[in-house]
């Protein structure tokens, strides 16, 4: 009987231990409804790892911006996600989309991470979480971003969003690429208007003598 009780207690304790990592991985934003209310992307200017200012308009100037909010350089899921997106860089570019990572990391950490992963897109530093908060993806209990992706059109409209429910929750990069709207079709080139050709009156045959 005693062994049975001990066995039951051990089973319950083991189950609780197994559930702890899952519970710890769950994240909540400080303002859960913020991302749903957003239709127009908040404008911003952040500094990239090369200490150059980057505006939202710089990213949407040639099409769409894919904003990748990640927790930080220390997060293995973030590094994996950034690497997968980097492997698809050429395909995003061909679709008219520019990638950019955003986190609360310092400029030094952004530079180290970009070099380590050989990223072809910029990492923007938001140490005060000003942009992260404006997009409604600041984590409730930590000064980091909830893993999220926003696709912003050239006119500043949010056309796609994905906010992770846990620190490991990321969208499939293929689905993110598929969510990029196709570029507008170019109008067909105008054909030159035909010129009016003036016809010369035919010479009348001369009278025979």
mmCIF file with all atom_site columns, C-alpha atoms in Angstrom, residues 62-66 88-99 176-184:
data_model
loop_
_atom_site.group_PDB
_atom_site.id
_atom_site.type_symbol
_atom_site.label_atom_id
_atom_site.label_alt_id
_atom_site.label_comp_id
_atom_site.label_asym_id
_atom_site.label_entity_id
_atom_site.label_seq_id
_atom_site.pdbx_PDB_ins_code
_atom_site.Cartn_x
_atom_site.Cartn_y
_atom_site.Cartn_z
_atom_site.occupancy
_atom_site.B_iso_or_equiv
_atom_site.pdbx_formal_charge
_atom_site.auth_seq_id
_atom_site.auth_comp_id
_atom_site.auth_asym_id
_atom_site.auth_atom_id
_atom_site.pdbx_PDB_model_num
ATOM 1  C CA . UNK A 1 62  ? 11.182 48.370 -53.377 1.00 0.00 ? 62  UNK A CA 1
ATOM 2  C CA . UNK A 1 63  ? 8.159  46.304 -52.353 1.00 0.00 ? 63  UNK A CA 1
ATOM 3  C CA . UNK A 1 64  ? 7.336  44.645 -49.039 1.00 0.00 ? 64  UNK A CA 1
ATOM 4  C CA . UNK A 1 65  ? 9.175  44.501 -45.722 1.00 0.00 ? 65  UNK A CA 1
ATOM 5  C CA . UNK A 1 66  ? 9.342  41.274 -43.717 1.00 0.00 ? 66  UNK A CA 1
ATOM 6  C CA . UNK A 1 88  ? 15.729 31.780 -48.583 1.00 0.00 ? 88  UNK A CA 1
ATOM 7  C CA . UNK A 1 89  ? 17.075 35.324 -48.950 1.00 0.00 ? 89  UNK A CA 1
ATOM 8  C CA . UNK A 1 90  ? 17.274 35.187 -52.758 1.00 0.00 ? 90  UNK A CA 1
ATOM 9  C CA . UNK A 1 91  ? 13.701 33.915 -53.016 1.00 0.00 ? 91  UNK A CA 1
ATOM 10 C CA . UNK A 1 92  ? 12.380 36.684 -50.775 1.00 0.00 ? 92  UNK A CA 1
ATOM 11 C CA . UNK A 1 93  ? 14.303 39.220 -52.846 1.00 0.00 ? 93  UNK A CA 1
ATOM 12 C CA . UNK A 1 94  ? 12.869 37.803 -56.070 1.00 0.00 ? 94  UNK A CA 1
ATOM 13 C CA . UNK A 1 95  ? 9.394  38.168 -54.557 1.00 0.00 ? 95  UNK A CA 1
ATOM 14 C CA . UNK A 1 96  ? 10.068 41.862 -53.920 1.00 0.00 ? 96  UNK A CA 1
ATOM 15 C CA . UNK A 1 97  ? 10.462 41.501 -50.144 1.00 0.00 ? 97  UNK A CA 1
ATOM 16 C CA . UNK A 1 98  ? 13.234 42.748 -47.869 1.00 0.00 ? 98  UNK A CA 1
ATOM 17 C CA . UNK A 1 99  ? 14.010 40.944 -44.616 1.00 0.00 ? 99  UNK A CA 1
ATOM 18 C CA . UNK A 1 176 ? 5.865  33.400 -44.822 1.00 0.00 ? 176 UNK A CA 1
ATOM 19 C CA . UNK A 1 177 ? 7.222  33.623 -48.363 1.00 0.00 ? 177 UNK A CA 1
ATOM 20 C CA . UNK A 1 178 ? 3.867  32.513 -49.769 1.00 0.00 ? 178 UNK A CA 1
ATOM 21 C CA . UNK A 1 179 ? 2.190  35.326 -47.802 1.00 0.00 ? 179 UNK A CA 1
ATOM 22 C CA . UNK A 1 180 ? 4.194  38.001 -49.634 1.00 0.00 ? 180 UNK A CA 1
ATOM 23 C CA . UNK A 1 181 ? 1.756  39.605 -52.099 1.00 0.00 ? 181 UNK A CA 1
ATOM 24 C CA . UNK A 1 182 ? 2.847  39.399 -55.729 1.00 0.00 ? 182 UNK A CA 1
ATOM 25 C CA . UNK A 1 183 ? 4.362  42.582 -57.139 1.00 0.00 ? 183 UNK A CA 1
ATOM 26 C CA . UNK A 1 184 ? 1.981  44.753 -59.167 1.00 0.00 ? 184 UNK A CA 1
#
